[in-house]
Amino acid sequence: MTDLRLLPSVDQLLQTRQAAELIASHGRPLVLESIRLTLSEIRSSSPDLDSLPDLPEILSLASARLAVWTSPSLIPVINATGVVLHTNLGRAPLSAEAVQAAASVSRGYSNLEYDLNQGRRGSRQSSVEDLLTHLTGAEAALVVNNNAGAVLLALSALARRRRVIISRTQLVEIGGGFRIPEVMSQSGARLVEVGTTNRVHLSDYESALQEPAALVLRAHPSNFRIVGFASEPTLGELVDLAHRSGVPVVDDLGSGALLETARFGLAHEPMVQESISLGVDLVCFSGDKLLGGPQAGIITGRADLVAALRRHPLARALRADKLCLAALSATLLHYLKDEAERAIPIWQMISKTPEQNQARAHHWAELLGTGEVIPGQSTVGGGSLPGETQPTFLLAIKSSHPNRLMSRMRAQRPPIVARVENDLVVLDPRTVLPEEEGALLVGLQNALQEA
Ligand SMILES: *Cc1c(COP(=O)(O)O)cnc(C)c1O
């Protein structure tokens, strides 16, 4: 039996040195709340206790609670999966310059909407627009919060209550609940499906264009591929046909690469410049997929259409913030300076040779004194280049309980996320940033020792 009258009071606990230290780092209200909660828990579980915790024990329980309350829930993670654009791990890591740009405009004030030459209100997007039009060859550009927002805005501004023609091969669902038919209905556009699941002909579009339409939508089937008896007209044919009826074409490119992926032994991912030069009227793509920048939705194309989008109320609701615009400008600048491959993390990763990954995996095995280096495959991920892999080398660690080792790796700070393949825990050097290597090895060592 325990005598609850022996439990120290809140005031007694607050007067200790330990509590003073907690108050100094966490503030009095939070410390008070954690002590109260700890005491009430002890009271309710007291019938099962042999003895009551003493004063230091109560404070350390309260302190543990405070640590959980005040630790940030969004923290850096080491991605050793070999999936370059890992949606669950935050997609594209930013370049040092992009991080620096976002930090420097967020510390103080900036000329976000201020024209420094004229000394009056200016546009928040003018510099990023210049970069985008220069890089893609488009007349105009607009940046919103993400690509789902970009597509919604384009459809809402250009096609509300009007017909939008799209092939049944392209009625796609991207991860995270983005489904073309649902975005279409949200925008108020009327979906006109043409063709079949596997095949669509130019004549299918031609019949649909007999009646007035607001636009033809092309959605890049980013995360899957139709193989076998499948065909589609080329984008160029589609643009020519639509333009003969005076109907604009909007291309939801998804990833929107500015660099040629075939250079790295991957399939060709459609590029923004290609769509623009084929005469597409608006191209929508993400900022944090193969562009390698911050989360953003980018719309480039005809000046009159971009202007219509900019005037729509949704543009204000979906507008990009200054951190995003600063990081995006810095990322685009890498392309402009022809240094994307060496300055942007995702391109550094994609351009690594198997031999470079092999040497790093060997280095890790040596330092850890365990593990074997085996050949494997990395993927681009993030709804780009489905089914495409790049040869790599993996550090493979044998463990009697691979999933238990994985969970110990995730419990490290920073957490390490890897893969299990054929009962081996495998780590792909491709997606581990050079500056993370020290923490990776310490974390792995700890996780292995706990085994
Ligand atoms: C990824 C993707 C989207 C959504 O882009 P977010 O930037 O994630 O909002 C839309 N359409 C296609 C074709 C995509 O691949």
CSV table of C-alpha atoms and ligand atoms in Angstrom, one decimal:
chain,number,residue,atom,x,y,z
A,1,MET,CA,0.0,0.0,0.0
A,2,THR,CA,1.2,3.5,-0.8
A,3,ASP,CA,0.3,6.6,1.2
A,4,LEU,CA,-0.5,9.3,-1.3
A,5,ARG,CA,-0.1,11.9,1.5
A,6,LEU,CA,3.6,11.3,1.3
A,7,LEU,CA,3.7,12.5,-2.3
A,8,PRO,CA,5.5,15.9,-2.6
A,9,SER,CA,3.3,18.9,-3.5
A,10,VAL,CA,3.6,20.8,-6.8
A,11,ASP,CA,5.1,23.7,-4.8
A,12,GLN,CA,7.7,21.5,-3.2
A,13,LEU,CA,8.7,20.2,-6.6
A,14,LEU,CA,8.9,23.6,-8.1
A,15,GLN,CA,11.3,24.8,-5.4
A,16,THR,CA,14.0,22.3,-6.3
A,17,ARG,CA,17.2,23.2,-8.2
A,18,GLN,CA,16.2,20.6,-10.9
A,19,ALA,CA,12.9,22.3,-11.5
A,20,ALA,CA,14.7,25.7,-11.7
A,21,GLU,CA,16.8,24.3,-14.5
A,22,LEU,CA,13.8,22.9,-16.3
A,23,ILE,CA,12.1,26.3,-16.0
A,24,ALA,CA,15.1,28.1,-17.4
A,25,SER,CA,15.1,26.0,-20.5
A,26,HIS,CA,11.3,25.3,-21.0
A,27,GLY,CA,9.5,28.1,-19.3
A,28,ARG,CA,7.4,28.0,-16.1
A,29,PRO,CA,3.9,27.2,-17.6
A,30,LEU,CA,5.1,24.1,-19.4
A,31,VAL,CA,7.1,22.8,-16.4
A,32,LEU,CA,4.1,23.4,-14.1
A,33,GLU,CA,1.9,21.4,-16.5
A,34,SER,CA,4.3,18.5,-16.8
A,35,ILE,CA,4.7,18.3,-13.0
A,36,ARG,CA,0.9,18.4,-12.5
A,37,LEU,CA,0.4,15.7,-15.1
A,38,THR,CA,3.2,13.5,-13.7
A,39,LEU,CA,1.7,13.7,-10.2
A,40,SER,CA,-1.8,12.9,-11.3
A,41,GLU,CA,-0.5,9.9,-13.2
A,42,ILE,CA,1.3,8.7,-10.1
A,43,ARG,CA,-1.9,9.1,-8.1
A,44,SER,CA,-4.0,7.2,-10.5
A,45,SER,CA,-1.5,4.3,-10.8
A,46,SER,CA,-0.7,4.3,-7.0
A,47,PRO,CA,-2.8,1.2,-6.2
A,48,ASP,CA,-0.4,-0.8,-8.4
A,49,LEU,CA,2.8,0.7,-7.0
A,50,ASP,CA,4.9,-0.9,-4.2
A,51,SER,CA,6.4,2.5,-3.3
A,52,LEU,CA,5.9,6.1,-4.4
A,53,PRO,CA,8.6,7.7,-6.5
A,54,ASP,CA,10.7,10.2,-4.6
A,55,LEU,CA,11.2,13.8,-5.5
A,56,PRO,CA,14.1,13.4,-8.0
A,57,GLU,CA,12.3,10.5,-9.6
A,58,ILE,CA,9.2,12.6,-10.1
A,59,LEU,CA,11.2,15.4,-11.6
A,60,SER,CA,12.9,13.2,-14.0
A,61,LEU,CA,9.6,11.8,-15.1
A,62,ALA,CA,8.4,15.3,-15.7
A,63,SER,CA,11.6,16.2,-17.5
A,64,ALA,CA,11.2,13.2,-19.9
A,65,ARG,CA,7.7,14.4,-20.6
A,66,LEU,CA,9.0,17.9,-21.3
A,67,ALA,CA,11.6,16.5,-23.7
A,68,VAL,CA,8.9,14.8,-25.7
A,69,TRP,CA,6.7,17.9,-25.8
A,70,THR,CA,9.5,20.3,-26.9
A,71,SER,CA,11.4,18.2,-29.4
A,72,PRO,CA,10.6,19.2,-32.9
A,73,SER,CA,8.6,16.6,-34.8
A,74,LEU,CA,10.0,17.5,-38.2
A,75,ILE,CA,13.7,16.6,-38.2
A,76,PRO,CA,16.5,15.8,-40.7
A,77,VAL,CA,16.7,12.2,-41.7
A,78,ILE,CA,19.5,10.3,-43.5
A,79,ASN,CA,18.2,8.8,-46.7
A,80,ALA,CA,20.1,5.6,-47.4
A,81,THR,CA,17.3,4.1,-49.5
A,82,GLY,CA,18.8,5.0,-52.9
A,83,VAL,CA,15.4,6.6,-53.9
A,84,VAL,CA,16.5,10.1,-54.9
A,85,LEU,CA,13.1,11.9,-54.8
A,86,HIS,CA,11.7,10.1,-51.8
A,87,THR,CA,8.3,11.6,-51.3
A,88,ASN,CA,8.1,10.4,-47.6
A,89,LEU,CA,11.5,11.9,-46.9
A,90,GLY,CA,10.7,15.4,-48.3
A,91,ARG,CA,11.6,15.0,-52.0
A,92,ALA,CA,14.4,17.2,-53.2
A,93,PRO,CA,17.2,18.3,-50.8
A,94,LEU,CA,18.2,21.9,-51.6
A,95,SER,CA,21.5,23.2,-52.8
A,96,ALA,CA,23.6,25.2,-50.3
A,97,GLU,CA,22.9,28.4,-52.3
A,98,ALA,CA,19.1,27.7,-52.2
A,99,VAL,CA,19.2,27.2,-48.4
A,100,GLN,CA,21.3,30.3,-48.0
A,101,ALA,CA,18.9,32.3,-50.2
A,102,ALA,CA,15.9,31.2,-48.1
A,103,ALA,CA,17.7,31.9,-44.9
A,104,SER,CA,18.8,35.4,-45.9
A,105,VAL,CA,15.4,36.6,-46.9
A,106,SER,CA,13.7,35.2,-43.8
A,107,ARG,CA,16.0,36.7,-41.2
A,108,GLY,CA,14.9,40.2,-41.9
A,109,TYR,CA,12.9,42.2,-44.4
A,110,SER,CA,13.3,41.8,-48.2
A,111,ASN,CA,12.2,43.5,-51.4
A,112,LEU,CA,9.5,40.8,-51.8
A,113,GLU,CA,7.0,43.2,-53.3
A,114,TYR,CA,9.1,46.4,-53.5
A,115,ASP,CA,10.8,47.8,-56.5
A,116,LEU,CA,14.2,49.1,-55.3
A,117,ASN,CA,14.8,51.2,-58.4
A,118,GLN,CA,11.4,53.0,-58.3
A,119,GLY,CA,11.0,53.0,-54.5
A,120,ARG,CA,7.5,51.7,-54.7
A,121,ARG,CA,5.4,48.5,-54.8
A,122,GLY,CA,6.7,45.9,-57.2
A,123,SER,CA,6.0,42.3,-58.2
A,124,ARG,CA,7.0,39.5,-55.9
A,125,GLN,CA,7.7,37.2,-58.9
A,126,SER,CA,9.6,39.3,-61.4
A,127,SER,CA,13.0,37.8,-60.9
A,128,VAL,CA,11.9,34.2,-60.8
A,129,GLU,CA,9.8,34.8,-63.8
A,130,ASP,CA,12.7,36.2,-65.8
A,131,LEU,CA,14.7,33.1,-64.9
A,132,LEU,CA,11.9,30.7,-65.9
A,133,THR,CA,11.2,32.3,-69.2
A,134,HIS,CA,14.8,32.4,-70.1
A,135,LEU,CA,15.4,28.8,-69.2
A,136,THR,CA,12.2,27.4,-70.8
A,137,GLY,CA,11.8,29.7,-73.8
A,138,ALA,CA,8.2,30.5,-72.6
A,139,GLU,CA,6.7,34.0,-72.8
A,140,ALA,CA,5.7,34.2,-69.2
A,141,ALA,CA,5.7,32.3,-65.9
A,142,LEU,CA,3.9,32.1,-62.6
A,143,VAL,CA,4.9,30.2,-59.4
A,144,VAL,CA,2.3,28.8,-56.9
A,145,ASN,CA,2.5,26.6,-53.9
A,146,ASN,CA,2.7,23.2,-55.6
A,147,ASN,CA,2.0,21.6,-58.9
A,148,ALA,CA,-1.4,20.2,-57.8
A,149,GLY,CA,-2.3,23.9,-57.2
A,150,ALA,CA,-0.9,24.9,-60.6
A,151,VAL,CA,-3.1,22.5,-62.4
A,152,LEU,CA,-6.1,23.4,-60.3
A,153,LEU,CA,-5.5,27.1,-61.0
A,154,ALA,CA,-5.0,26.6,-64.8
A,155,LEU,CA,-8.3,24.6,-65.1
A,156,SER,CA,-10.2,27.0,-62.8
A,157,ALA,CA,-9.1,30.1,-64.6
A,158,LEU,CA,-9.4,28.8,-68.2
A,159,ALA,CA,-12.0,26.1,-68.2
A,160,ARG,CA,-14.7,26.6,-65.6
A,161,ARG,CA,-18.1,25.2,-66.9
A,162,ARG,CA,-16.4,24.4,-70.2
A,163,ARG,CA,-15.2,21.3,-71.9
A,164,VAL,CA,-11.7,20.0,-71.3
A,165,ILE,CA,-10.5,17.1,-73.5
A,166,ILE,CA,-8.2,14.5,-72.1
A,167,SER,CA,-7.2,11.0,-73.1
A,168,ARG,CA,-8.4,8.0,-71.0
A,169,THR,CA,-4.7,6.9,-70.9
A,170,GLN,CA,-4.0,10.0,-68.8
A,171,LEU,CA,-6.7,10.0,-66.1
A,172,VAL,CA,-4.0,9.4,-63.5
A,173,GLU,CA,-3.7,9.4,-59.8
A,174,ILE,CA,-0.5,10.8,-58.4
A,175,GLY,CA,0.4,10.0,-54.8
A,176,GLY,CA,-1.2,12.0,-52.0
A,177,GLY,CA,-4.8,12.0,-53.5
A,178,PHE,CA,-4.1,14.0,-56.6
A,179,ARG,CA,-6.5,12.5,-59.2
A,180,ILE,CA,-6.9,14.3,-62.6
A,181,PRO,CA,-10.7,13.7,-62.8
A,182,GLU,CA,-11.2,15.0,-59.2
A,183,VAL,CA,-9.1,18.1,-59.8
A,184,MET,CA,-11.1,18.6,-63.0
A,185,SER,CA,-14.4,18.5,-61.1
A,186,GLN,CA,-13.1,20.7,-58.3
A,187,SER,CA,-12.1,23.4,-60.9
A,188,GLY,CA,-15.6,23.3,-62.4
A,189,ALA,CA,-14.3,22.1,-65.8
A,190,ARG,CA,-16.3,19.5,-67.7
A,191,LEU,CA,-14.2,16.4,-68.3
A,192,VAL,CA,-14.4,15.0,-71.9
A,193,GLU,CA,-12.6,11.6,-72.0
A,194,VAL,CA,-11.4,10.3,-75.4
A,195,GLY,CA,-9.8,7.1,-76.5
A,196,THR,CA,-9.4,4.0,-74.4
A,197,THR,CA,-7.2,3.0,-71.4
A,198,ASN,CA,-4.4,1.8,-73.6
A,199,ARG,CA,-4.9,3.5,-76.9
A,200,VAL,CA,-5.9,6.9,-78.1
A,201,HIS,CA,-5.8,8.2,-81.7
A,202,LEU,CA,-5.6,11.7,-83.1
A,203,SER,CA,-9.0,11.1,-84.6
A,204,ASP,CA,-10.5,10.6,-81.1
A,205,TYR,CA,-9.3,14.1,-80.2
A,206,GLU,CA,-10.5,15.4,-83.6
A,207,SER,CA,-14.1,14.2,-82.9
A,208,ALA,CA,-14.1,15.7,-79.5
A,209,LEU,CA,-12.9,19.0,-80.9
A,210,GLN,CA,-16.0,19.2,-83.2
A,211,GLU,CA,-17.7,20.9,-80.3
A,212,PRO,CA,-16.3,24.0,-78.6
A,213,ALA,CA,-13.7,23.3,-75.9
A,214,ALA,CA,-11.8,25.4,-73.4
A,215,LEU,CA,-8.6,23.3,-73.7
A,216,VAL,CA,-6.9,20.0,-74.3
A,217,LEU,CA,-5.2,18.7,-71.2
A,218,ARG,CA,-2.2,16.4,-71.4
A,219,ALA,CA,-1.2,14.8,-68.1
A,220,HIS,CA,2.2,13.0,-68.0
A,221,PRO,CA,1.6,9.6,-66.5
A,222,SER,CA,4.4,10.2,-64.1
A,223,ASN,CA,4.4,7.1,-61.9
A,224,PHE,CA,3.4,4.2,-64.2
A,225,ARG,CA,3.9,3.1,-67.7
A,226,ILE,CA,1.5,1.4,-70.2
A,227,VAL,CA,3.3,-1.3,-72.0
A,228,GLY,CA,2.1,-3.7,-74.8
A,229,PHE,CA,-0.7,-2.7,-77.2
A,230,ALA,CA,-0.6,1.0,-76.5
A,231,SER,CA,-0.4,4.2,-78.5
A,232,GLU,CA,-0.9,7.9,-78.3
A,233,PRO,CA,-0.4,10.7,-80.8
A,234,THR,CA,2.8,12.7,-80.2
A,235,LEU,CA,2.5,16.0,-78.3
A,236,GLY,CA,3.4,17.9,-81.4
A,237,GLU,CA,0.5,16.3,-83.4
A,238,LEU,CA,-1.9,17.0,-80.6
A,239,VAL,CA,-0.8,20.7,-80.4
A,240,ASP,CA,-1.2,21.1,-84.1
A,241,LEU,CA,-4.6,19.6,-84.1
A,242,ALA,CA,-5.9,21.6,-81.1
A,243,HIS,CA,-4.5,24.9,-82.5
A,244,ARG,CA,-6.3,24.3,-85.8
A,245,SER,CA,-9.5,24.4,-83.7
A,246,GLY,CA,-8.2,27.4,-81.8
A,247,VAL,CA,-8.0,25.4,-78.6
A,248,PRO,CA,-5.0,25.8,-76.3
A,249,VAL,CA,-3.1,22.8,-74.9
A,250,VAL,CA,-2.2,22.6,-71.2
A,251,ASP,CA,0.5,20.1,-70.4
A,252,ASP,CA,0.8,18.8,-66.8
A,253,LEU,CA,4.3,17.5,-67.0
A,254,GLY,CA,4.6,16.5,-63.3
A,255,SER,CA,8.4,16.4,-62.8
A,256,GLY,CA,9.3,18.9,-65.5
A,257,ALA,CA,13.0,18.2,-66.0
A,258,LEU,CA,15.2,21.0,-67.4
A,259,LEU,CA,18.1,18.5,-67.8
A,260,GLU,CA,18.2,15.5,-70.1
A,261,THR,CA,17.8,12.4,-68.0
A,262,ALA,CA,19.1,10.1,-70.8
A,263,ARG,CA,22.5,11.5,-70.1
A,264,PHE,CA,22.6,9.5,-66.9
A,265,GLY,CA,21.5,6.1,-68.4
A,266,LEU,CA,17.9,6.7,-67.6
A,267,ALA,CA,14.9,6.9,-70.0
A,268,HIS,CA,14.1,10.3,-71.4
A,269,GLU,CA,11.9,12.3,-69.1
A,270,PRO,CA,9.9,14.9,-71.0
A,271,MET,CA,11.5,18.4,-70.6
A,272,VAL,CA,9.7,21.7,-70.1
A,273,GLN,CA,11.7,23.3,-73.0
A,274,GLU,CA,10.5,20.5,-75.4
A,275,SER,CA,6.8,21.2,-74.6
A,276,ILE,CA,7.2,24.9,-75.0
A,277,SER,CA,9.0,24.5,-78.3
A,278,LEU,CA,6.3,22.2,-79.6
A,279,GLY,CA,3.9,25.1,-79.0
A,280,VAL,CA,2.2,23.9,-75.8
A,281,ASP,CA,0.3,26.9,-74.4
A,282,LEU,CA,0.8,26.3,-70.7
A,283,VAL,CA,3.2,23.8,-69.0
A,284,CYS,CA,2.7,22.9,-65.3
A,285,PHE,CA,5.4,21.2,-63.2
A,286,SER,CA,6.7,20.8,-59.7
A,287,GLY,CA,9.6,22.7,-58.1
A,288,ASP,CA,10.7,19.8,-55.9
A,289,LYS,CA,10.9,16.9,-58.3
A,290,LEU,CA,13.5,16.8,-61.1
A,291,LEU,CA,14.0,20.5,-60.9
A,292,GLY,CA,15.6,19.9,-57.5
A,293,GLY,CA,14.3,23.0,-55.7
A,294,PRO,CA,11.7,23.8,-53.1
A,295,GLN,CA,8.1,22.7,-53.1
A,296,ALA,CA,6.4,24.8,-55.8
A,297,GLY,CA,4.1,24.6,-58.7
A,298,ILE,CA,5.5,26.3,-61.8
A,299,ILE,CA,3.4,27.4,-64.8
A,300,THR,CA,5.1,28.6,-67.9
A,301,GLY,CA,3.7,29.5,-71.3
A,302,ARG,CA,1.6,32.1,-73.2
A,303,ALA,CA,1.6,35.5,-71.7
A,304,ASP,CA,-2.1,36.1,-72.1
A,305,LEU,CA,-3.0,32.8,-70.4
A,306,VAL,CA,-0.5,33.3,-67.6
A,307,ALA,CA,-2.0,36.7,-67.1
A,308,ALA,CA,-5.5,35.2,-66.8
A,309,LEU,CA,-4.2,32.8,-64.2
A,310,ARG,CA,-2.6,35.6,-62.3
A,311,ARG,CA,-5.9,37.5,-62.1
A,312,HIS,CA,-7.8,34.5,-60.8
A,313,PRO,CA,-8.6,34.6,-57.0
A,314,LEU,CA,-7.1,31.2,-56.5
A,315,ALA,CA,-3.7,32.6,-57.5
A,316,ARG,CA,-3.7,34.6,-54.3
A,317,ALA,CA,-4.8,31.6,-52.3
A,318,LEU,CA,-2.1,29.5,-53.8
A,319,ARG,CA,0.7,32.0,-53.9
A,320,ALA,CA,4.3,31.0,-53.1
A,321,ASP,CA,6.0,32.5,-50.1
A,322,LYS,CA,9.2,34.4,-50.0
A,323,LEU,CA,11.3,31.4,-48.7
A,324,CYS,CA,10.1,29.4,-51.7
A,325,LEU,CA,10.7,32.2,-54.2
A,326,ALA,CA,14.2,32.8,-52.9
A,327,ALA,CA,15.2,29.1,-52.9
A,328,LEU,CA,13.6,28.6,-56.3
A,329,SER,CA,15.5,31.5,-57.8
A,330,ALA,CA,18.8,30.2,-56.4
A,331,THR,CA,18.0,26.8,-57.9
A,332,LEU,CA,17.1,28.2,-61.3
A,333,LEU,CA,20.3,30.2,-61.2
A,334,HIS,CA,22.3,26.9,-61.1
A,335,TYR,CA,20.7,26.0,-64.5
A,336,LEU,CA,21.3,29.4,-65.9
A,337,LYS,CA,25.0,29.1,-65.0
A,338,ASP,CA,25.2,25.6,-66.4
A,339,GLU,CA,26.2,24.2,-63.0
A,340,ALA,CA,23.1,22.2,-62.2
A,341,GLU,CA,24.8,18.9,-62.3
A,342,ARG,CA,27.4,19.7,-59.8
A,343,ALA,CA,25.5,22.2,-57.6
A,344,ILE,CA,22.0,20.7,-57.2
A,345,PRO,CA,21.9,17.7,-54.8
A,346,ILE,CA,19.5,15.5,-56.8
A,347,TRP,CA,21.6,15.8,-60.0
A,348,GLN,CA,24.8,15.2,-58.0
A,349,MET,CA,23.1,12.0,-56.8
A,350,ILE,CA,21.7,10.9,-60.2
A,351,SER,CA,25.1,11.6,-61.9
A,352,LYS,CA,27.1,9.4,-59.5
A,353,THR,CA,28.7,6.4,-61.2
A,354,PRO,CA,28.4,2.9,-59.8
A,355,GLU,CA,32.2,3.0,-59.2
A,356,GLN,CA,31.9,6.1,-57.0
A,357,ASN,CA,29.1,4.4,-55.0
A,358,GLN,CA,31.2,1.2,-54.7
A,359,ALA,CA,34.2,3.1,-53.4
A,360,ARG,CA,32.0,4.8,-50.8
A,361,ALA,CA,30.3,1.6,-49.7
A,362,HIS,CA,33.8,-0.1,-49.3
A,363,HIS,CA,34.9,2.9,-47.2
A,364,TRP,CA,31.9,2.5,-44.9
A,365,ALA,CA,32.4,-1.3,-44.6
A,366,GLU,CA,36.0,-0.7,-43.7
A,367,LEU,CA,35.3,2.0,-41.0
A,368,LEU,CA,32.4,-0.1,-39.5
A,369,GLY,CA,34.4,-3.3,-39.7
A,370,THR,CA,31.4,-5.1,-40.9
A,371,GLY,CA,29.1,-5.4,-44.0
A,372,GLU,CA,29.6,-6.5,-47.5
A,373,VAL,CA,29.5,-4.5,-50.7
A,374,ILE,CA,27.0,-5.8,-53.3
A,375,PRO,CA,25.6,-4.6,-56.6
A,376,GLY,CA,22.1,-3.1,-56.5
A,377,GLN,CA,19.8,-0.6,-58.1
A,378,SER,CA,18.9,3.0,-57.2
A,379,THR,CA,15.6,4.7,-58.3
A,380,VAL,CA,14.7,8.3,-59.0
A,381,GLY,CA,11.2,8.1,-57.4
A,382,GLY,CA,9.0,11.0,-56.7
A,383,GLY,CA,6.7,10.0,-59.5
A,384,SER,CA,9.4,10.3,-62.1
A,385,LEU,CA,10.8,7.7,-64.5
A,386,PRO,CA,8.7,4.8,-63.4
A,387,GLY,CA,10.5,1.4,-63.5
A,388,GLU,CA,13.8,3.1,-64.3
A,389,THR,CA,16.8,2.2,-62.2
A,390,GLN,CA,20.4,3.1,-62.0
A,391,PRO,CA,23.1,0.5,-61.2
A,392,THR,CA,24.8,1.2,-57.9
A,393,PHE,CA,26.6,-0.6,-55.1
A,394,LEU,CA,25.1,-1.2,-51.6
A,395,LEU,CA,26.5,-1.7,-48.2
A,396,ALA,CA,24.8,-4.9,-47.1
A,397,ILE,CA,24.6,-5.8,-43.4
A,398,LYS,CA,23.6,-9.2,-42.2
A,399,SER,CA,21.4,-9.3,-39.2
A,400,SER,CA,19.3,-12.1,-37.6
A,401,HIS,CA,16.5,-9.6,-37.2
A,402,PRO,CA,16.9,-7.1,-40.1
A,403,ASN,CA,13.7,-5.2,-39.3
A,404,ARG,CA,14.8,-4.8,-35.7
A,405,LEU,CA,18.1,-3.4,-36.9
A,406,MET,CA,16.2,-1.0,-39.2
A,407,SER,CA,14.1,0.2,-36.3
A,408,ARG,CA,17.2,0.8,-34.2
A,409,MET,CA,18.7,2.8,-37.1
A,410,ARG,CA,15.5,4.9,-37.2
A,411,ALA,CA,15.9,5.5,-33.5
A,412,GLN,CA,19.2,7.2,-34.0
A,413,ARG,CA,19.5,11.0,-34.2
A,414,PRO,CA,19.6,11.8,-37.1
A,415,PRO,CA,17.5,8.7,-38.0
A,416,ILE,CA,18.8,6.5,-40.7
A,417,VAL,CA,16.3,5.1,-43.2
A,418,ALA,CA,17.5,2.2,-45.4
A,419,ARG,CA,16.0,-0.9,-47.1
A,420,VAL,CA,15.7,-4.6,-46.5
A,421,GLU,CA,16.6,-6.7,-49.5
A,422,ASN,CA,16.8,-10.6,-49.3
A,423,ASP,CA,17.0,-10.4,-45.5
A,424,LEU,CA,19.9,-8.0,-45.6
A,425,VAL,CA,19.8,-4.4,-44.5
A,426,VAL,CA,21.1,-2.4,-47.4
A,427,LEU,CA,22.4,1.2,-47.6
A,428,ASP,CA,22.8,3.0,-50.9
A,429,PRO,CA,25.6,5.7,-50.9
A,430,ARG,CA,23.8,7.4,-53.8
A,431,THR,CA,21.4,9.4,-51.6
A,432,VAL,CA,23.6,10.0,-48.6
A,433,LEU,CA,24.9,13.5,-48.7
A,434,PRO,CA,28.7,13.9,-48.1
A,435,GLU,CA,28.2,15.9,-45.0
A,436,GLU,CA,25.9,13.2,-43.5
A,437,GLU,CA,28.5,10.5,-43.7
A,438,GLY,CA,30.0,11.0,-40.3
A,439,ALA,CA,26.6,10.9,-38.6
A,440,LEU,CA,25.6,7.9,-40.7
A,441,LEU,CA,28.6,5.9,-39.5
A,442,VAL,CA,28.2,6.8,-35.8
A,443,GLY,CA,24.5,6.0,-36.0
A,444,LEU,CA,25.1,2.7,-37.7
A,445,GLN,CA,27.8,1.8,-35.2
A,446,ASN,CA,25.4,2.5,-32.3
A,447,ALA,CA,22.5,0.6,-33.9
A,448,LEU,CA,24.8,-2.4,-34.5
A,449,GLN,CA,26.2,-2.3,-30.9
A,450,GLU,CA,22.7,-2.3,-29.5
A,451,ALA,CA,22.0,-5.5,-31.4
B,1,LIG,C1,3.7,15.1,-59.0
B,1,LIG,C2,2.6,15.5,-60.0
B,1,LIG,C3,1.6,16.4,-59.6
B,1,LIG,C4,1.6,17.0,-58.3
B,1,LIG,O1,2.6,17.9,-58.1
B,1,LIG,P1,3.0,18.4,-56.6
B,1,LIG,O2,4.1,19.4,-56.8
B,1,LIG,O3,3.3,17.2,-55.8
B,1,LIG,O4,1.7,19.1,-56.1
B,1,LIG,C5,0.7,16.7,-60.6
B,1,LIG,N1,0.7,16.1,-61.8
B,1,LIG,C6,1.6,15.2,-62.1
B,1,LIG,C7,1.6,14.6,-63.5
B,1,LIG,C8,2.6,14.9,-61.2
B,1,LIG,O5,3.5,14.0,-61.6
